[in-house]
Structure formats: C-alpha cells, structure tokens
Amino acid sequence: SGYRAVDGNHNSSSWGGAGLRDDAGGYHMWASEMTAHCGIGAWAQNSRVIHATSPKAGGPYTREAAVWGVFSHEPMMARAPTGEYVMYFTSSLANATVGTCDCCRDGHTCDGSTGPGDCPGGAAANDADPTWMSFSKDPSGPWSTPKRVFADWHGSDTNFAPLILANGSLLAIWRSWEATGSRCFLATATDWRDPSTYVQEHEEIISVDLGTAGTEDPFLYQDEDNNYHAIFHHMYGEGTTDQWWLDTDGGHAFSRDGRE
C-alpha cells in the first residue's frame, strides 16, 4: 500500500507523503521522490515533488506528475477554508528534470539506493533552501507562483507543517537544525495567503528532550474536539547513540490550545 514507484523495472525511492481527500472522495498524495533511481542519501541533490492519486486512503497510489522539479523537497499540505489546496515545500526553484547524482550509471545497481561514487563530491547531508507556499483550486494544478515564507530566515530547511484554521489564520510547526540537532518551534499567520503575516517563534515547543538529534518532519492536525496533535520522526531513538538508524522512533505530542 502507500506509494511505491517502479519505472522500467527499477525502484524509485521516495520520502514522506502528504495526503488530502478531494471533494469527490478521491485521495491525493504529494511526496519527495529521488530522480535517477537514487535513494534518500541523494535527497539534497536529486529530490523533486510528485503528485500521486488513489481511490482509497491507504493506497496504492499512482504517480500522476512531477509538480516541482529538482531541487524540491518535503511537501506538506493543507486545505484552506475557501477550498484551495495549499502546499508548503523546500526548494531552490531550479525545477531541473534530474539531479546531479547518477545511481544508474554502468555497473551500478539502479535499485532506488545511493551507492559510493553515485554523487560527485559525495551525497550532501543537509540543505538550506527556503520554504515556499503555493496553492491551487485543483489537486492536479495549475499551482500559483510560489511565495517565500520567512523571507528573513537563513538556516536549515524548516520542515514546515501547516494547519489552516476556519478563519483563514494559520498555526504551524517548523524546525531549526541547532548544535543539539533538530528542534521544533511554532509559527503563526493571520492570513495564510499573505507571507508577510507569518511569524516564527523561537521557544522550543516540545518539553521533553528526545535525544541528541531531537525531532523533525512534523505533521500537525486537529481532532473532532479541537485538540491539537503533532506526529514527528524522532531520528535517534532512546537506546543507542551510534547506528541510530537501528532504533528510530515516532513521536506524538498534543495540546489543548495549540500553544501550551
């Protein structure tokens, strides 16, 4: 189930997947996908944003199109009260067709993984491109010209996770990569359409220290009683400080008012 792309009998690796239901009952997913059949190790060089669809929430999902080319990453979605589909994503807006890593060159596996020598200079471990917002009346586009969120921010990619409220205001979680790893903060806006109203807060919102690398990739939502919930990747588990990928966890946090 979910999304798994196979092109020419070769796996295409993806990351994340932001889903929304349309008004007719169909389901849409936007995900980061690595070009040239590379793995997540090549994300900073080869990631693009794709749109996939399914008649069922659990999939399987079929790719419909590439929405934003290389480099673009981490699409997160929200529905506006007026019905628009609103996407937040990290991007250089270069919109290239392929990245600089070539994981299908002669003698290499071409299986959705990144191997030694696939990326000139090695696979990059981070990115500092801006966060952008774009919207569309239809999940298949066309998409509006992207507007930059946090125009004065210069730092890591923000992992921006939006929640647009009924009055058109916005509550979001964003992250910054600090010396202590990935740390999460709130952001607000009085008008989701107007990036000049977006405000970054800088007081950490998760009260429990979850380890060296902290948390990233938040997803924010409200339940039917208007409580706020967030789900995170927690990269470094509680049981180990090396070989952390063997002990990664998910994390859940909640709030009555979205702030405390």
GROMACS .gro file of C-alpha atoms in nm:
model
  260
    1SER     CA    1   0.000   0.000   0.000
    2GLY     CA    2   0.108   0.364   0.013
    3TYR     CA    3   0.329   0.489  -0.269
    4ARG     CA    4   0.596   0.288  -0.443
    5ALA     CA    5   0.709   0.387  -0.790
    6VAL     CA    6   0.873   0.140  -1.026
    7ASP     CA    7   0.997   0.278  -1.358
    8GLY     CA    8   1.147   0.046  -1.618
    9ASN     CA    9   1.161  -0.231  -1.354
   10HIS     CA   10   1.373  -0.007  -1.129
   11ASN     CA   11   1.259   0.125  -0.790
   12SER     CA   12   1.227   0.500  -0.738
   13SER     CA   13   1.286   0.599  -0.377
   14SER     CA   14   1.055   0.847  -0.204
   15TRP     CA   15   1.030   1.023   0.131
   16GLY     CA   16   0.722   1.123   0.327
   17GLY     CA   17   0.379   1.165   0.175
   18ALA     CA   18   0.128   1.442   0.249
   19GLY     CA   19  -0.227   1.327   0.183
   20LEU     CA   20  -0.558   1.505   0.126
   21ARG     CA   21  -0.907   1.389   0.029
   22ASP     CA   22  -1.077   1.574  -0.255
   23ASP     CA   23  -1.442   1.678  -0.263
   24ALA     CA   24  -1.538   1.378  -0.476
   25GLY     CA   25  -1.389   1.126  -0.231
   26GLY     CA   26  -1.060   1.056  -0.408
   27TYR     CA   27  -0.724   1.069  -0.234
   28HIS     CA   28  -0.411   1.262  -0.327
   29MET     CA   29  -0.055   1.236  -0.205
   30TRP     CA   30   0.241   1.468  -0.257
   31ALA     CA   31   0.581   1.319  -0.182
   32SER     CA   32   0.953   1.380  -0.224
   33GLU     CA   33   1.098   1.148  -0.487
   34MET     CA   34   1.462   1.099  -0.587
   35THR     CA   35   1.540   1.115  -0.959
   36ALA     CA   36   1.778   0.873  -1.139
   37HIS     CA   37   1.661   0.587  -0.912
   38CYS     CA   38   1.872   0.718  -0.622
   39GLY     CA   39   1.799   0.661  -0.254
   40ILE     CA   40   1.730   0.907   0.027
   41GLY     CA   41   2.106   0.962   0.065
   42ALA     CA   42   2.087   1.175  -0.250
   43TRP     CA   43   1.794   1.385  -0.133
   44ALA     CA   44   1.979   1.718  -0.132
   45GLN     CA   45   2.085   1.668  -0.495
   46ASN     CA   46   1.802   1.471  -0.658
   47SER     CA   47   1.472   1.536  -0.478
   48ARG     CA   48   1.162   1.650  -0.664
   49VAL     CA   49   0.795   1.677  -0.558
   50ILE     CA   50   0.545   1.442  -0.720
   51HIS     CA   51   0.164   1.411  -0.711
   52ALA     CA   52   0.003   1.067  -0.682
   53THR     CA   53  -0.358   0.952  -0.653
   54SER     CA   54  -0.560   0.661  -0.520
   55PRO     CA   55  -0.930   0.577  -0.478
   56LYS     CA   56  -0.851   0.461  -0.123
   57ALA     CA   57  -0.675   0.642   0.163
   58GLY     CA   58  -0.435   0.353   0.215
   59GLY     CA   59  -0.338   0.329  -0.150
   60PRO     CA   60  -0.171   0.202  -0.350
   61TYR     CA   61  -0.100   0.543  -0.503
   62THR     CA   62  -0.008   0.600  -0.867
   63ARG     CA   63   0.217   0.886  -0.973
   64GLU     CA   64   0.034   1.140  -1.190
   65ALA     CA   65   0.301   1.405  -1.245
   66ALA     CA   66   0.603   1.587  -1.111
   67VAL     CA   67   0.480   1.912  -0.955
   68TRP     CA   68   0.815   2.076  -0.878
   69GLY     CA   69   1.146   1.961  -1.021
   70VAL     CA   70   1.492   1.927  -0.868
   71PHE     CA   71   1.553   2.067  -0.617
   72SER     CA   72   1.227   2.049  -0.422
   73HIS     CA   73   1.155   1.853  -0.107
   74GLU     CA   74   0.925   1.796   0.192
   75PRO     CA   75   0.582   1.896   0.056
   76MET     CA   76   0.324   1.946   0.330
   77MET     CA   77  -0.041   2.014   0.251
   78ALA     CA   78  -0.343   2.191   0.396
   79ARG     CA   79  -0.694   2.279   0.276
   80ALA     CA   80  -0.796   2.643   0.303
   81PRO     CA   81  -1.149   2.731   0.423
   82THR     CA   82  -1.215   2.855   0.069
   83GLY     CA   83  -1.126   2.512  -0.071
   84GLU     CA   84  -0.779   2.569  -0.214
   85TYR     CA   85  -0.513   2.303  -0.183
   86VAL     CA   86  -0.214   2.471  -0.020
   87MET     CA   87   0.139   2.330  -0.043
   88TYR     CA   88   0.444   2.426   0.161
   89PHE     CA   89   0.776   2.291   0.038
   90THR     CA   90   1.152   2.345   0.046
   91SER     CA   91   1.302   2.435  -0.290
   92SER     CA   92   1.569   2.611  -0.490
   93LEU     CA   93   1.301   2.662  -0.762
   94ALA     CA   94   1.559   2.549  -1.017
   95ASN     CA   95   1.299   2.297  -1.142
   96ALA     CA   96   1.556   2.073  -1.313
   97THR     CA   97   1.448   1.738  -1.456
   98VAL     CA   98   1.723   1.532  -1.290
   99GLY     CA   99   1.973   1.584  -1.011
  100THR     CA  100   2.349   1.561  -1.006
  101CYS     CA  101   2.364   1.208  -0.861
  102ASP     CA  102   2.362   0.925  -1.115
  103CYS     CA  103   2.267   0.599  -0.946
  104CYS     CA  104   2.206   0.407  -1.272
  105ARG     CA  105   2.542   0.452  -1.439
  106ASP     CA  106   2.718   0.147  -1.582
  107GLY     CA  107   2.800  -0.116  -1.322
  108HIS     CA  108   2.568   0.020  -1.054
  109THR     CA  109   2.252  -0.126  -0.910
  110CYS     CA  110   1.987   0.128  -1.021
  111ASP     CA  111   1.756  -0.002  -0.747
  112GLY     CA  112   1.644   0.306  -0.554
  113SER     CA  113   1.955   0.329  -0.339
  114THR     CA  114   2.255   0.563  -0.332
  115GLY     CA  115   2.594   0.394  -0.352
  116PRO     CA  116   2.957   0.509  -0.322
  117GLY     CA  117   3.053   0.736  -0.609
  118ASP     CA  118   2.696   0.796  -0.727
  119CYS     CA  119   2.714   1.163  -0.629
  120PRO     CA  120   3.002   1.393  -0.731
  121GLY     CA  121   3.167   1.502  -0.409
  122GLY     CA  122   2.951   1.262  -0.207
  123ALA     CA  123   2.586   1.282  -0.107
  124ALA     CA  124   2.508   1.604   0.081
  125ALA     CA  125   2.369   1.570   0.431
  126ASN     CA  126   2.173   1.892   0.457
  127ASP     CA  127   2.002   2.175   0.273
  128ALA     CA  128   1.931   2.541   0.347
  129ASP     CA  129   1.691   2.631   0.067
  130PRO     CA  130   1.387   2.847   0.153
  131THR     CA  131   1.033   2.739   0.233
  132TRP     CA  132   0.772   2.827  -0.028
  133MET     CA  133   0.391   2.832  -0.038
  134SER     CA  134   0.179   2.765  -0.347
  135PHE     CA  135  -0.191   2.689  -0.388
  136SER     CA  136  -0.436   2.554  -0.643
  137LYS     CA  137  -0.811   2.512  -0.677
  138ASP     CA  138  -0.749   2.162  -0.816
  139PRO     CA  139  -0.514   1.900  -0.667
  140SER     CA  140  -0.372   1.844  -1.016
  141GLY     CA  141  -0.291   2.214  -1.058
  142PRO     CA  142  -0.211   2.454  -1.205
  143TRP     CA  143  -0.026   2.586  -0.900
  144SER     CA  144   0.018   2.952  -0.815
  145THR     CA  145   0.356   3.121  -0.838
  146PRO     CA  146   0.536   3.021  -0.515
  147LYS     CA  147   0.569   3.280  -0.241
  148ARG     CA  148   0.855   3.261   0.005
  149VAL     CA  149   0.770   3.201   0.370
  150PHE     CA  150   1.004   3.352   0.634
  151ALA     CA  151   1.185   3.584   0.393
  152ASP     CA  152   1.445   3.677   0.655
  153TRP     CA  153   1.524   3.322   0.768
  154HIS     CA  154   1.868   3.188   0.681
  155GLY     CA  155   1.928   2.843   0.822
  156SER     CA  156   1.824   2.482   0.777
  157ASP     CA  157   1.522   2.365   0.582
  158THR     CA  158   1.222   2.428   0.807
  159ASN     CA  159   1.015   2.105   0.773
  160PHE     CA  160   0.715   2.343   0.769
  161ALA     CA  161   0.396   2.170   0.889
  162PRO     CA  162   0.079   2.380   0.837
  163LEU     CA  163  -0.270   2.386   0.983
  164ILE     CA  164  -0.503   2.645   0.827
  165LEU     CA  165  -0.790   2.731   1.061
  166ALA     CA  166  -1.152   2.813   0.975
  167ASN     CA  167  -1.094   3.189   0.993
  168GLY     CA  168  -0.804   3.176   0.745
  169SER     CA  169  -0.533   3.211   1.006
  170LEU     CA  170  -0.251   2.958   1.032
  171LEU     CA  171  -0.075   2.761   1.302
  172ALA     CA  172   0.236   2.569   1.204
  173ILE     CA  173   0.538   2.385   1.336
  174TRP     CA  174   0.881   2.450   1.191
  175ARG     CA  175   1.223   2.319   1.283
  176SER     CA  176   1.574   2.455   1.300
  177TRP     CA  177   1.889   2.246   1.290
  178GLU     CA  178   2.081   2.354   1.600
  179ALA     CA  179   2.403   2.236   1.762
  180THR     CA  180   2.180   1.996   1.958
  181GLY     CA  181   2.012   1.868   1.643
  182SER     CA  182   1.664   1.927   1.501
  183ARG     CA  183   1.446   2.135   1.733
  184CYS     CA  184   1.079   2.231   1.680
  185PHE     CA  185   0.905   2.567   1.718
  186LEU     CA  186   0.568   2.728   1.643
  187ALA     CA  187   0.479   2.970   1.366
  188THR     CA  188   0.159   3.171   1.319
  189ALA     CA  189  -0.002   3.380   1.048
  190THR     CA  190  -0.314   3.596   1.050
  191ASP     CA  191  -0.370   3.527   0.679
  192TRP     CA  192  -0.238   3.210   0.517
  193ARG     CA  193  -0.228   3.383   0.174
  194ASP     CA  194  -0.002   3.664   0.293
  195PRO     CA  195   0.355   3.557   0.381
  196SER     CA  196   0.421   3.897   0.539
  197THR     CA  197   0.190   3.792   0.827
  198TYR     CA  198   0.389   3.476   0.903
  199VAL     CA  199   0.578   3.494   1.234
  200GLN     CA  200   0.845   3.249   1.351
  201GLU     CA  201   0.857   3.180   1.723
  202HIS     CA  202   1.179   3.064   1.884
  203GLU     CA  203   1.074   2.896   2.209
  204GLU     CA  204   1.101   2.520   2.178
  205ILE     CA  205   0.758   2.358   2.196
  206ILE     CA  206   0.846   2.000   2.289
  207SER     CA  207   0.908   1.994   2.664
  208VAL     CA  208   1.082   1.655   2.676
  209ASP     CA  209   1.436   1.615   2.543
  210LEU     CA  210   1.412   1.326   2.300
  211GLY     CA  211   1.782   1.286   2.239
  212THR     CA  212   2.077   1.427   2.053
  213ALA     CA  213   1.908   1.488   1.720
  214GLY     CA  214   1.565   1.577   1.857
  215THR     CA  215   1.266   1.561   1.625
  216GLU     CA  216   1.186   1.650   1.264
  217ASP     CA  217   0.924   1.610   0.989
  218PRO     CA  218   0.621   1.714   1.199
  219PHE     CA  219   0.261   1.665   1.089
  220LEU     CA  220   0.002   1.888   1.263
  221TYR     CA  221  -0.374   1.828   1.288
  222GLN     CA  222  -0.685   1.887   1.500
  223ASP     CA  223  -0.922   1.617   1.624
  224GLU     CA  224  -1.302   1.647   1.632
  225ASP     CA  225  -1.286   1.809   1.978
  226ASN     CA  226  -1.044   2.076   1.852
  227ASN     CA  227  -0.745   1.938   2.039
  228TYR     CA  228  -0.414   1.983   1.856
  229HIS     CA  229  -0.186   1.689   1.776
  230ALA     CA  230   0.156   1.655   1.617
  231ILE     CA  231   0.335   1.344   1.495
  232PHE     CA  232   0.712   1.351   1.438
  233HIS     CA  233   1.004   1.150   1.316
  234HIS     CA  234   1.241   1.100   1.607
  235MET     CA  235   1.571   1.017   1.446
  236TYR     CA  236   1.781   0.891   1.733
  237GLY     CA  237   1.566   0.653   1.940
  238GLU     CA  238   1.628   0.610   2.310
  239GLY     CA  239   1.852   0.302   2.307
  240THR     CA  240   2.165   0.398   2.116
  241THR     CA  241   2.392   0.688   2.026
  242ASP     CA  242   2.559   0.520   1.729
  243GLN     CA  243   2.397   0.322   1.450
  244TRP     CA  244   2.094   0.537   1.531
  245TRP     CA  245   1.901   0.410   1.226
  246LEU     CA  246   1.851   0.079   1.409
  247ASP     CA  247   1.649   0.244   1.685
  248THR     CA  248   1.450   0.530   1.534
  249ASP     CA  249   1.108   0.611   1.680
  250GLY     CA  250   0.795   0.805   1.605
  251GLY     CA  251   0.673   1.070   1.847
  252HIS     CA  252   0.331   1.210   1.936
  253ALA     CA  253   0.260   1.537   2.119
  254PHE     CA  254  -0.070   1.711   2.190
  255SER     CA  255  -0.206   2.042   2.320
  256ARG     CA  256  -0.548   2.174   2.420
  257ASP     CA  257  -0.492   2.515   2.259
  258GLY     CA  258  -0.212   2.455   2.010
  259ARG     CA  259   0.035   2.657   2.213
  260GLU     CA  260   0.089   2.526   2.568
   0.00000   0.00000   0.00000
